[in-house]
């Protein structure tokens, strides 16, 4: 290495550019600009919700090398918890007043996060703690946990798809000439950006964040410096599970339905996102989620049969370019 | 020999199904530097990891001063005042030099005097203060790993092969730095470079096949070529 100061924490911007590049690439394949705008906003909104659901899982993997399929249960049970709060308050959701809508939404969201977090805490203690360091057992045990959770949903809430009321004040769309942008999608983007900004702030500006970043790279060394990484891990696990519940509730209001298999269905996309982003990287997870959301919406329009396949193709292309994901964490 | 700060007695360690340490007895005298020598695969790294609680000893006793630490968790062992520099250095590549050191300062603030001392020992730390640790050269990474160990005063430092992969000029600088470190703390250092070991060691222990096969003063081993030949398969002088 030659003299001169190293640039402070040089940022790698190439992956960030993939998002606008992908949007522009899709433009010629879509017949009208308003359609393209609609699909792009829908893709970003979907990406933001997937990011909210996936962000905790990528940190959990990075910190403790744990493969947790049961994360899908936090999403679906979180969503059902929100729905249980929303349905009795249906009238408030249908009032044309933001304040009245919010008095229904706020407790629903809190319920989703509380239930997600509590369930996460319980799963960590009961299922995951006994199988540290053994990926095969983790996959089996957490898959089992996901299946049991799905059955439990059938028992508690019944086997049928439940329609979810969407709040009136975030229904409808903003219109700009020919272009219509659904209000709920804008809300999803705002919440997603808020979660990302908060996580970035905590990770980069606080001592707790410093510990998490160090722990994701080398948990053994963090312990050797005198920190109890287990506590850190449980905290991240519970926070990540609460976020999964939040994402599940938002997804339920977006789809206007909930069903027991929703968590399992979303887990496929979430794993693709985490692998694309680089296991353990929150920024990578964010960009990966946006890419996956956009690809799902563009191909859903251009060639609906290829929707899932296209995301797998996206993952393969990213891994050909960067075999350990967009932002590889320097595991040592 | 002075009283032992760290003492292992009859320590056995298994890694999975493999029995690696077969009753290690090792005393690290208070103050000064103990060199742990032995061929590749003898069990030196495993011994250090066992002291840190990164492997759990299946039998035996490990004492630091008055504390039995054998059953304790790694963070608790570290908090008793042991710093560990692993063979791969264990620096956080995605963090800056400053952040690496900040994590090692348990009270969340770095002592100005010790920091100045570190900058004197390793000027590169000052130069690359806000640079990513992952962008440092191999020698600078080793300097960062050692700085992280000394950012606070420790009772004991465990350092695994500090000269591994370093250029001769850097090893010479390291020897000077270690002379300073010896004044500050008790050290247990695993080493393959015999020139380095002989220049710095006050005491020496030699491991083979998961046991300590020799322990004494470095000066005695350094003076006895046939003993070196027998224990290490070569003489200290032949490897300058
Ligand atoms: N993670 C591990 N799994 C299985 N065997 C190991 C592991 N680490 C070390 N060993 C074995 O333990 C023995 C001692 O290794 P080590 O302590 O690294 O030796 P040294 O540091 O003296 O070169 C070697 O035979 C090595 O193969
Ligand atoms: Mg070794």
Coordinates of C-alpha atoms and ligand atoms in Angstrom, one line a residue:
Chain A
X1 CA 0.0 0.0 0.0
X2 CA 1.3 3.5 -0.8
X3 CA 1.3 6.5 1.4
X4 CA -1.5 9.0 1.8
X5 CA -4.6 8.6 4.0
X6 CA -7.1 6.0 3.0
X7 CA -10.5 7.4 2.0
X8 CA -12.8 7.2 5.0
X9 CA -15.0 4.1 4.6
X10 CA -15.2 4.2 0.8
X11 CA -18.7 3.5 -0.3
X12 CA -19.4 1.1 -3.1
X13 CA -22.2 2.7 -5.2
X14 CA -22.5 0.3 -8.1
X15 CA -25.2 -1.9 -6.6
X16 CA -27.3 1.2 -5.8
X17 CA -27.2 2.1 -9.5
X18 CA -28.8 -1.2 -10.3
X19 CA -32.2 0.0 -9.2
X20 CA -32.6 2.9 -11.6
X21 CA -30.8 0.9 -14.3
X22 CA -33.3 -1.9 -14.0
X23 CA -36.2 0.6 -14.1
X24 CA -34.8 2.2 -17.3
X25 CA -34.2 -1.2 -18.8
X26 CA -37.8 -2.1 -18.4
X27 CA -39.1 1.1 -20.0
X28 CA -38.9 0.0 -23.7
X29 CA -40.8 -3.2 -22.9
X30 CA -43.8 -1.4 -21.4
X31 CA -46.2 0.2 -23.8
X32 CA -47.1 3.4 -22.0
X33 CA -45.4 5.7 -19.5
X34 CA -48.3 5.7 -17.0
X35 CA -48.2 1.9 -16.9
X36 CA -44.4 2.0 -16.4
X37 CA -44.8 4.5 -13.5
X38 CA -47.5 2.4 -11.9
X39 CA -45.4 -0.8 -12.2
X40 CA -42.3 1.0 -10.9
X41 CA -44.1 2.4 -7.9
X42 CA -45.8 -1.0 -7.2
X43 CA -42.3 -2.6 -7.5
X44 CA -40.7 -0.2 -5.1
X45 CA -43.6 -0.5 -2.6
X46 CA -43.4 -4.3 -2.7
X47 CA -39.6 -4.1 -2.4
X48 CA -40.0 -1.9 0.7
X49 CA -42.4 -4.3 2.4
X50 CA -40.1 -7.3 1.6
X51 CA -37.2 -5.3 3.0
X52 CA -39.0 -4.7 6.2
X53 CA -39.7 -8.4 6.5
X54 CA -36.2 -9.5 5.5
X55 CA -34.0 -7.0 7.3
X56 CA -34.0 -8.8 10.6
X57 CA -33.4 -12.2 9.1
X58 CA -30.2 -11.1 7.3
X59 CA -28.8 -9.7 10.5
X60 CA -29.7 -12.9 12.4
X61 CA -27.9 -14.9 9.8
X62 CA -24.9 -12.7 9.9
X63 CA -24.7 -12.6 13.7
X64 CA -25.2 -16.2 14.6
X65 CA -25.1 -18.1 11.3
X66 CA -28.7 -19.2 11.9
X67 CA -30.9 -20.3 9.0
X68 CA -34.4 -19.5 10.3
X69 CA -37.3 -20.5 8.0
X70 CA -39.7 -19.9 10.9
X71 CA -39.3 -16.2 10.2
X72 CA -42.2 -16.8 7.8
X73 CA -44.4 -17.6 10.9
X74 CA -43.6 -14.1 12.4
X75 CA -44.8 -12.6 9.1
X76 CA -48.1 -14.5 8.9
X77 CA -49.0 -14.5 12.6
X78 CA -48.1 -10.8 12.7
X79 CA -50.5 -10.2 9.8
X80 CA -53.3 -12.2 11.5
X81 CA -52.8 -10.4 14.7
X82 CA -53.2 -7.1 12.9
X83 CA -56.3 -8.4 11.2
X84 CA -57.8 -9.5 14.5
X85 CA -57.5 -5.9 15.7
X86 CA -58.7 -4.4 12.4
X87 CA -61.8 -6.4 11.7
X88 CA -63.7 -5.3 14.9
X89 CA -62.7 -1.7 14.0
X90 CA -63.9 -2.0 10.4
X91 CA -66.2 1.0 10.7
X92 CA -63.2 3.2 11.8
X93 CA -61.2 2.0 8.8
X94 CA -64.1 3.0 6.5
X95 CA -64.5 6.5 7.9
X96 CA -63.1 9.1 5.6
X97 CA -60.8 10.6 8.2
X98 CA -57.1 9.9 8.6
X99 CA -57.3 10.4 12.3
X100 CA -60.1 7.9 12.7
X101 CA -58.3 5.4 10.4
X102 CA -55.1 5.8 12.4
X103 CA -56.9 4.9 15.7
X104 CA -57.6 1.5 14.1
X105 CA -54.3 1.1 12.3
X106 CA -51.9 2.1 15.1
X107 CA -53.1 -0.6 17.5
X108 CA -53.2 -3.2 14.7
X109 CA -49.6 -2.4 13.8
X110 CA -48.5 -2.5 17.4
X111 CA -50.3 -5.8 17.8
X112 CA -48.5 -7.3 14.8
X113 CA -45.1 -6.1 16.0
X114 CA -45.7 -7.3 19.6
X115 CA -46.9 -10.7 18.5
X116 CA -44.1 -11.0 16.0
X117 CA -41.5 -10.0 18.6
X118 CA -42.9 -12.3 21.3
X119 CA -43.1 -15.2 18.9
X120 CA -39.6 -14.5 17.9
X121 CA -38.4 -14.6 21.5
X122 CA -40.2 -17.9 22.1
X123 CA -38.9 -19.5 18.9
X124 CA -35.3 -18.4 19.7
X125 CA -35.5 -20.0 23.2
X126 CA -37.3 -23.2 22.3
X127 CA -36.4 -24.0 18.7
X128 CA -33.2 -22.3 17.7
X129 CA -31.0 -22.3 20.9
X130 CA -30.7 -26.1 20.9
X131 CA -29.5 -26.3 17.3
X132 CA -26.8 -23.6 17.2
X133 CA -24.0 -24.4 14.7
X134 CA -25.9 -27.1 12.9
X135 CA -27.4 -25.9 9.7
X136 CA -29.2 -29.1 8.7
X137 CA -31.0 -29.3 12.1
X138 CA -31.8 -25.5 11.9
X139 CA -33.5 -26.0 8.6
X140 CA -35.4 -29.0 9.7
X141 CA -36.5 -27.5 13.1
X142 CA -37.4 -24.1 11.8
X143 CA -39.2 -25.5 8.8
X144 CA -41.1 -27.7 11.3
X145 CA -41.8 -24.5 13.3
X146 CA -43.2 -22.8 10.3
X147 CA -45.5 -25.7 9.4
X148 CA -46.8 -25.9 13.0
X149 CA -47.4 -22.2 13.0
X150 CA -49.4 -22.5 9.8
X151 CA -51.5 -25.2 11.3
X152 CA -52.0 -23.1 14.4
X153 CA -53.4 -20.3 12.2
X154 CA -55.9 -22.8 10.8
X155 CA -57.0 -23.7 14.3
X156 CA -57.2 -20.1 15.7
X157 CA -58.4 -18.2 12.6
X158 CA -59.9 -21.0 10.5
X159 CA -58.7 -22.3 7.1
X160 CA -60.3 -19.6 4.8
X161 CA -58.7 -16.6 3.3
X162 CA -59.8 -13.6 5.3
X163 CA -60.5 -10.3 3.6
X164 CA -58.7 -7.3 5.1
X165 CA -60.2 -3.8 5.1
X166 CA -57.9 -1.2 3.7
X167 CA -58.1 2.2 5.4
X168 CA -60.1 4.7 3.3
X169 CA -57.7 7.6 3.7
X170 CA -54.8 5.6 2.1
X171 CA -57.1 3.9 -0.5
X172 CA -57.5 5.5 -3.9
X173 CA -54.7 7.2 -5.8
X174 CA -52.9 10.4 -6.5
X175 CA -53.4 11.4 -10.1
X176 CA -51.1 13.4 -12.3
X177 CA -52.7 13.6 -15.7
X178 CA -52.6 10.1 -17.1
X179 CA -50.5 8.8 -14.2
X180 CA -52.1 7.3 -11.2
X181 CA -50.1 6.4 -8.1
X182 CA -51.9 4.4 -5.4
X183 CA -51.7 6.1 -2.0
X184 CA -51.1 2.9 -0.1
X185 CA -48.0 2.2 -2.2
X186 CA -46.6 5.7 -1.4
X187 CA -47.2 4.9 2.2
X188 CA -45.4 1.6 1.9
X189 CA -42.4 3.4 0.3
X190 CA -42.4 6.0 3.1
X191 CA -42.5 3.4 5.9
X192 CA -39.8 1.3 4.2
X193 CA -37.5 4.3 3.8
X194 CA -38.2 5.2 7.4
X195 CA -37.2 1.7 8.6
X196 CA -34.1 1.6 6.4
X197 CA -33.0 5.1 7.6
X198 CA -33.6 4.1 11.3
X199 CA -31.6 0.9 10.9
X200 CA -28.8 2.7 9.1
X201 CA -28.7 5.3 11.8
X202 CA -28.6 2.7 14.6
X203 CA -26.0 0.6 12.8
X204 CA -23.7 3.5 11.8
X205 CA -24.1 6.0 14.5
X206 CA -24.5 4.1 17.8
X207 CA -22.3 1.9 19.9
X208 CA -24.9 -0.8 19.7
X209 CA -24.8 -0.6 15.9
X210 CA -21.0 -0.8 16.0
X211 CA -21.3 -4.0 18.0
X212 CA -23.8 -5.5 15.6
X213 CA -21.6 -4.7 12.6
X214 CA -18.6 -6.2 14.3
X215 CA -20.6 -9.2 15.4
X216 CA -21.9 -9.9 11.9
X217 CA -18.3 -10.0 10.7
X218 CA -16.7 -12.0 13.5
X219 CA -18.9 -12.9 16.5
X220 CA -16.1 -14.9 18.2
X221 CA -13.8 -11.8 18.3
X222 CA -16.6 -9.7 19.7
X223 CA -16.9 -12.2 22.5
X224 CA -13.2 -12.2 23.0
X225 CA -13.4 -8.4 23.5
X226 CA -15.7 -9.1 26.5
X227 CA -19.2 -8.6 25.0
X228 CA -22.0 -11.1 25.5
X229 CA -23.0 -11.6 21.9
X230 CA -26.0 -13.8 22.9
X231 CA -27.8 -10.8 24.4
X232 CA -27.1 -8.8 21.3
X233 CA -28.3 -11.6 19.2
X234 CA -31.6 -12.1 21.1
X235 CA -32.2 -8.3 20.9
X236 CA -31.7 -8.4 17.1
X237 CA -33.7 -11.5 16.8
X238 CA -36.7 -10.0 18.6
X239 CA -36.5 -6.7 16.8
X240 CA -36.2 -8.5 13.5
X241 CA -39.3 -10.7 14.3
X242 CA -41.2 -7.5 15.2
X243 CA -40.3 -6.0 11.9
X244 CA -41.4 -9.2 10.2
X245 CA -44.8 -8.8 12.0
X246 CA -44.9 -5.1 10.8
X247 CA -44.1 -6.2 7.2
X248 CA -46.8 -8.9 7.4
X249 CA -49.4 -6.5 8.6
X250 CA -48.5 -4.0 5.8
X251 CA -48.6 -6.8 3.2
X252 CA -52.0 -8.0 4.4
X253 CA -53.4 -4.5 4.0
X254 CA -51.7 -4.2 0.6
X255 CA -53.1 -7.6 -0.7
X256 CA -56.4 -7.0 1.2
X257 CA -56.3 -10.6 2.3
X258 CA -54.5 -12.9 4.7
X259 CA -54.1 -16.7 4.4
X260 CA -52.1 -19.2 6.5
X261 CA -49.5 -19.9 3.8
X262 CA -48.6 -16.2 3.2
X263 CA -45.4 -16.4 5.3
X264 CA -44.1 -19.5 3.5
X265 CA -44.9 -17.9 0.2
X266 CA -43.0 -14.7 1.1
X267 CA -40.0 -16.6 2.5
X268 CA -39.0 -17.7 -1.0
X269 CA -38.7 -14.1 -2.1
X270 CA -37.0 -13.1 1.2
X271 CA -34.3 -15.7 0.8
X272 CA -33.7 -14.5 -2.7
X273 CA -33.4 -11.0 -1.4
X274 CA -31.0 -11.9 1.4
X275 CA -28.8 -13.9 -0.9
X276 CA -28.7 -11.1 -3.5
X277 CA -27.9 -8.5 -0.9
X278 CA -25.1 -10.5 0.7
X279 CA -25.9 -12.4 3.9
X280 CA -25.7 -10.0 6.9
X281 CA -25.8 -6.8 4.9
X282 CA -28.8 -4.5 5.6
X283 CA -28.0 -2.2 2.7
X284 CA -27.6 -5.2 0.4
X285 CA -30.9 -6.5 1.7
X286 CA -32.6 -3.1 0.9
X287 CA -31.3 -2.9 -2.6
X288 CA -32.0 -6.6 -3.2
X289 CA -35.6 -6.2 -2.0
X290 CA -36.1 -3.2 -4.4
X291 CA -34.7 -5.2 -7.3
X292 CA -36.9 -8.2 -6.5
X293 CA -40.0 -6.0 -6.2
X294 CA -39.3 -4.3 -9.5
X295 CA -38.6 -7.5 -11.3
X296 CA -41.7 -9.2 -9.9
X297 CA -43.9 -6.3 -11.1
X298 CA -42.3 -5.8 -14.5
X299 CA -42.3 -9.4 -15.4
X300 CA -45.7 -9.8 -13.9
X301 CA -46.9 -7.4 -16.6
X302 CA -44.7 -8.4 -19.5
X303 CA -44.6 -12.2 -19.0
X304 CA -46.8 -13.2 -16.0
X305 CA -45.7 -16.8 -16.2
X306 CA -42.1 -16.0 -15.6
X307 CA -42.7 -14.0 -12.4
X308 CA -40.9 -16.3 -9.9
X309 CA -38.4 -17.6 -12.5
X310 CA -37.4 -14.1 -13.3
X311 CA -36.4 -13.4 -9.6
X312 CA -34.3 -16.6 -9.6
X313 CA -32.7 -15.4 -12.8
X314 CA -32.0 -12.1 -11.1
X315 CA -30.3 -13.9 -8.2
X316 CA -28.2 -16.0 -10.6
X317 CA -27.1 -12.9 -12.5
X318 CA -26.2 -11.0 -9.4
X319 CA -24.2 -14.0 -8.1
X320 CA -22.4 -14.3 -11.4
X321 CA -21.3 -10.7 -10.9
X322 CA -20.7 -10.9 -7.2
X323 CA -20.6 -14.5 -6.0
X324 CA -21.3 -13.5 -2.3
X325 CA -24.0 -11.0 -3.0
X326 CA -24.0 -7.2 -3.7
X327 CA -22.3 -6.4 -0.4
X328 CA -20.3 -9.3 0.9
X329 CA -19.5 -9.2 4.6
X330 CA -15.9 -10.0 5.2
X331 CA -16.5 -13.1 7.4
X332 CA -13.3 -14.2 9.1
Chain B
X1 CA 10.4 -19.0 38.6
X2 CA 8.0 -16.3 39.7
X3 CA 4.5 -17.1 40.7
X4 CA 2.2 -18.1 37.8
X5 CA -0.4 -15.7 36.6
X6 CA -2.1 -18.3 34.4
X7 CA -1.9 -21.9 35.0
X8 CA -3.3 -24.9 33.2
X9 CA -3.3 -28.3 34.8
X10 CA -4.3 -31.5 33.1
X11 CA -6.3 -29.7 30.4
X12 CA -8.0 -31.9 27.9
X13 CA -9.8 -30.4 24.9
X14 CA -11.9 -32.2 22.3
X15 CA -13.0 -30.6 19.0
X16 CA -16.0 -32.5 17.9
X17 CA -14.9 -36.2 18.0
X18 CA -11.2 -35.4 18.0
X19 CA -9.1 -35.4 21.2
X20 CA -6.7 -32.5 20.7
X21 CA -5.2 -31.6 24.1
X22 CA -4.1 -34.5 26.2
X23 CA -3.5 -33.0 29.6
X24 CA -1.7 -29.7 29.2
X25 CA 0.2 -28.4 32.2
X26 CA 1.4 -24.9 31.6
X27 CA 2.4 -22.1 33.9
X28 CA 2.7 -18.5 32.6
X29 CA 4.7 -16.5 35.2
X30 CA 3.6 -13.1 36.3
X31 CA 5.1 -10.4 34.1
X32 CA 7.5 -11.2 31.3
X33 CA 6.9 -13.1 28.1
X34 CA 6.3 -16.8 27.8
X35 CA 6.9 -18.3 24.3
X36 CA 4.8 -21.3 23.3
X37 CA 6.6 -23.2 20.7
X38 CA 6.0 -26.4 18.8
X39 CA 5.6 -27.8 15.3
X40 CA 2.5 -27.2 13.2
X41 CA -0.5 -29.0 14.6
X42 CA 1.0 -29.5 18.1
X43 CA -2.1 -27.8 19.7
X44 CA -0.8 -24.3 20.4
X45 CA -3.8 -22.5 18.9
X46 CA -6.1 -25.0 20.6
X47 CA -4.5 -24.2 23.9
X48 CA -5.0 -20.5 23.6
X49 CA -8.6 -20.9 22.4
X50 CA -9.3 -23.2 25.4
X51 CA -8.0 -20.5 27.8
X52 CA -10.3 -18.0 26.1
X53 CA -13.3 -20.4 26.4
X54 CA -13.6 -20.6 22.7
X55 CA -13.2 -24.3 23.0
X56 CA -14.5 -25.8 26.2
X57 CA -11.9 -28.0 28.1
X58 CA -13.4 -31.4 28.9
X59 CA -11.2 -31.9 31.9
X60 CA -8.6 -30.1 33.9
X61 CA -8.2 -26.7 35.5
X62 CA -7.4 -23.3 34.2
X63 CA -6.7 -20.6 36.7
X64 CA -6.0 -16.9 36.2
X65 CA -4.7 -15.6 39.5
X66 CA -7.3 -16.7 42.0
X67 CA -10.0 -17.3 39.5
X68 CA -10.9 -20.7 38.1
X69 CA -11.9 -19.8 34.5
X70 CA -12.4 -23.2 33.0
X71 CA -16.2 -23.2 33.0
X72 CA -16.7 -19.5 32.2
X73 CA -18.0 -18.0 29.1
X74 CA -15.6 -16.2 26.7
X75 CA -16.8 -12.6 27.5
X76 CA -16.5 -13.2 31.2
X77 CA -12.9 -14.5 30.7
X78 CA -12.1 -11.5 28.6
X79 CA -13.4 -9.2 31.3
X80 CA -11.0 -10.6 33.8
X81 CA -8.3 -8.8 31.9
X82 CA -7.3 -11.1 29.1
X83 CA -6.7 -9.9 25.6
X84 CA -6.6 -12.3 22.7
X85 CA -5.0 -11.8 19.3
X86 CA -6.0 -14.9 17.2
X87 CA -3.9 -16.4 14.5
X88 CA -6.1 -14.8 11.7
X89 CA -5.9 -11.5 13.7
X90 CA -9.7 -11.2 13.9
X91 CA -9.8 -7.5 12.9
X92 CA -13.1 -6.2 11.7
X93 CA -12.5 -5.4 8.1
X94 CA -15.7 -3.4 7.6
X95 CA -14.9 -1.1 10.5
X96 CA -12.4 1.7 10.5
X97 CA -9.2 1.6 12.5
X98 CA -10.8 3.9 15.0
X99 CA -13.9 1.8 15.4
X100 CA -11.8 -1.4 15.9
X101 CA -10.0 0.3 18.8
X102 CA -13.2 1.9 20.2
X103 CA -14.8 -1.6 20.5
X104 CA -11.9 -2.8 22.5
X105 CA -12.1 0.1 25.0
X106 CA -14.7 -1.3 27.3
X107 CA -15.6 2.0 29.0
X108 CA -16.4 3.4 25.5
X109 CA -13.6 5.9 25.7
X110 CA -10.0 5.5 24.7
X111 CA -7.4 6.6 27.1
X112 CA -5.5 9.4 25.5
X113 CA -2.1 8.4 26.9
X114 CA -2.4 4.8 25.8
X115 CA -3.5 6.0 22.4
X116 CA -0.5 8.2 22.1
X117 CA 1.7 5.3 23.1
X118 CA 0.0 3.1 20.4
X119 CA 0.6 5.8 17.8
X120 CA 4.2 5.9 18.8
X121 CA 4.5 2.1 18.5
X122 CA 2.6 1.8 15.3
X123 CA 2.4 5.2 13.4
X124 CA 0.3 3.5 10.7
X125 CA -2.6 3.4 13.1
X126 CA -2.6 7.2 13.3
X127 CA -2.2 7.6 9.5
X128 CA -5.1 5.3 8.7
X129 CA -7.2 6.3 11.6
X130 CA -10.4 6.7 9.7
X131 CA -9.6 4.2 6.9
X132 CA -11.3 0.8 6.7
X133 CA -9.3 -1.9 8.5
X134 CA -9.9 -4.2 5.5
X135 CA -7.8 -1.9 3.3
X136 CA -4.7 -2.2 5.6
X137 CA -1.7 -4.3 4.6
X138 CA -1.0 -7.6 6.3
X139 CA 1.5 -6.0 8.7
X140 CA -0.7 -3.1 9.5
X141 CA -3.6 -5.5 10.2
X142 CA -1.4 -7.3 12.7
X143 CA -0.4 -3.9 14.3
X144 CA -4.1 -3.1 14.6
X145 CA -4.9 -6.4 16.2
X146 CA -2.1 -5.9 18.7
X147 CA -3.2 -2.2 19.3
X148 CA -6.7 -3.4 20.0
X149 CA -5.3 -5.8 22.6
X150 CA -3.3 -3.0 24.4
X151 CA -5.8 -0.1 24.1
X152 CA -6.5 -0.9 27.8
X153 CA -4.1 -2.3 30.3
X154 CA -4.6 -6.1 30.5
X155 CA -3.3 -8.6 33.0
X156 CA -2.5 -11.1 30.3
X157 CA -2.2 -11.0 26.5
X158 CA -2.5 -14.2 24.4
X159 CA -1.0 -13.6 20.9
X160 CA -1.0 -16.3 18.3
X161 CA 1.8 -16.2 15.7
X162 CA 2.2 -12.4 15.5
X163 CA 4.8 -12.6 12.8
X164 CA 3.0 -15.0 10.5
X165 CA 3.3 -13.9 6.9
X166 CA 5.2 -10.7 7.8
X167 CA 8.2 -9.3 5.9
X168 CA 11.6 -9.4 7.7
X169 CA 11.7 -5.6 8.1
X170 CA 8.3 -5.6 9.7
X171 CA 9.3 -8.5 12.0
X172 CA 12.2 -6.3 13.2
X173 CA 9.8 -3.5 14.0
X174 CA 7.5 -5.9 15.8
X175 CA 10.4 -7.1 18.0
X176 CA 10.9 -3.5 19.1
X177 CA 7.2 -3.1 19.8
X178 CA 7.0 -6.3 21.8
X179 CA 9.8 -5.1 24.0
X180 CA 7.5 -2.2 25.0
X181 CA 4.5 -4.5 25.4
X182 CA 6.5 -6.6 27.9
X183 CA 6.8 -3.7 30.2
X184 CA 3.0 -3.3 30.2
X185 CA 1.6 -6.7 30.7
X186 CA 2.2 -10.5 30.9
X187 CA 2.3 -12.2 27.5
X188 CA 1.8 -15.7 26.2
X189 CA 2.9 -15.7 22.6
X190 CA 2.8 -18.6 20.1
X191 CA 5.6 -18.3 17.6
X192 CA 7.2 -20.1 14.7
X193 CA 9.9 -17.6 14.0
X194 CA 12.8 -18.7 16.3
X195 CA 14.7 -15.4 16.0
X196 CA 11.6 -13.6 17.2
X197 CA 11.0 -16.1 20.0
X198 CA 14.6 -16.0 21.2
X199 CA 14.8 -12.2 21.1
X200 CA 11.8 -11.7 23.3
X201 CA 11.1 -14.8 25.3
X202 CA 11.8 -14.9 29.0
X203 CA 10.2 -18.3 29.5
X204 CA 9.4 -21.0 27.0
X205 CA 7.2 -24.0 26.8
X206 CA 7.2 -26.5 24.0
X207 CA 4.2 -28.4 22.9
X208 CA 3.9 -31.7 21.0
X209 CA 0.9 -33.8 20.2
X210 CA -1.3 -32.0 22.6
X211 CA 1.1 -32.0 25.6
X212 CA 3.7 -29.7 27.0
X213 CA 7.0 -31.5 26.5
X214 CA 9.4 -28.9 27.9
X215 CA 9.1 -25.8 30.1
X216 CA 11.8 -23.5 31.4
X217 CA 13.7 -20.3 30.9
X218 CA 14.3 -19.2 27.3
X219 CA 18.0 -18.6 28.1
X220 CA 18.5 -22.3 29.0
X221 CA 16.9 -23.5 25.8
X222 CA 18.8 -21.0 23.7
X223 CA 22.1 -22.2 25.2
X224 CA 21.4 -25.9 24.6
X225 CA 21.6 -26.8 20.9
X226 CA 21.0 -30.5 21.4
X227 CA 17.9 -29.8 23.4
X228 CA 16.6 -27.5 20.7
X229 CA 17.4 -30.2 18.1
X230 CA 15.5 -32.8 20.2
X231 CA 12.4 -30.6 20.9
X232 CA 12.1 -28.5 17.8
X233 CA 13.9 -30.6 15.2
X234 CA 16.3 -27.7 14.6
X235 CA 18.4 -25.2 16.4
X236 CA 17.3 -21.7 17.2
X237 CA 20.5 -20.3 15.6
X238 CA 19.9 -22.0 12.3
X239 CA 16.7 -19.9 11.8
X240 CA 17.7 -16.3 12.1
Ligands
LIG1 N1 -11.7 -27.0 14.1 C1 -11.0 -28.1 14.1 N2 -11.6 -29.3 13.9 C2 -10.9 -30.4 13.9 N3 -9.6 -30.5 14.2 C3 -8.9 -29.4 14.5 C4 -9.6 -28.1 14.5 N4 -8.7 -27.2 14.8 C5 -7.5 -27.8 15.0 N5 -7.6 -29.1 14.8 C6 -6.6 -30.1 15.0 O1 -6.0 -30.0 16.2 C7 -4.6 -30.1 16.2 C8 -4.0 -29.0 16.8 O2 -4.2 -27.8 16.0 P1 -3.7 -26.4 16.4 O3 -4.1 -26.1 17.8 O4 -4.2 -25.4 15.4 O5 -2.2 -26.5 16.2 P2 -1.0 -25.4 16.2 O6 -1.6 -24.1 16.5 O7 0.0 -25.9 17.2 O8 -0.5 -25.5 14.8 C9 -4.3 -30.4 14.7 O9 -4.1 -31.7 14.5 C10 -5.5 -29.9 14.0 O10 -5.7 -30.6 12.8
LIG2 MG1 -1.8 -22.4 15.3

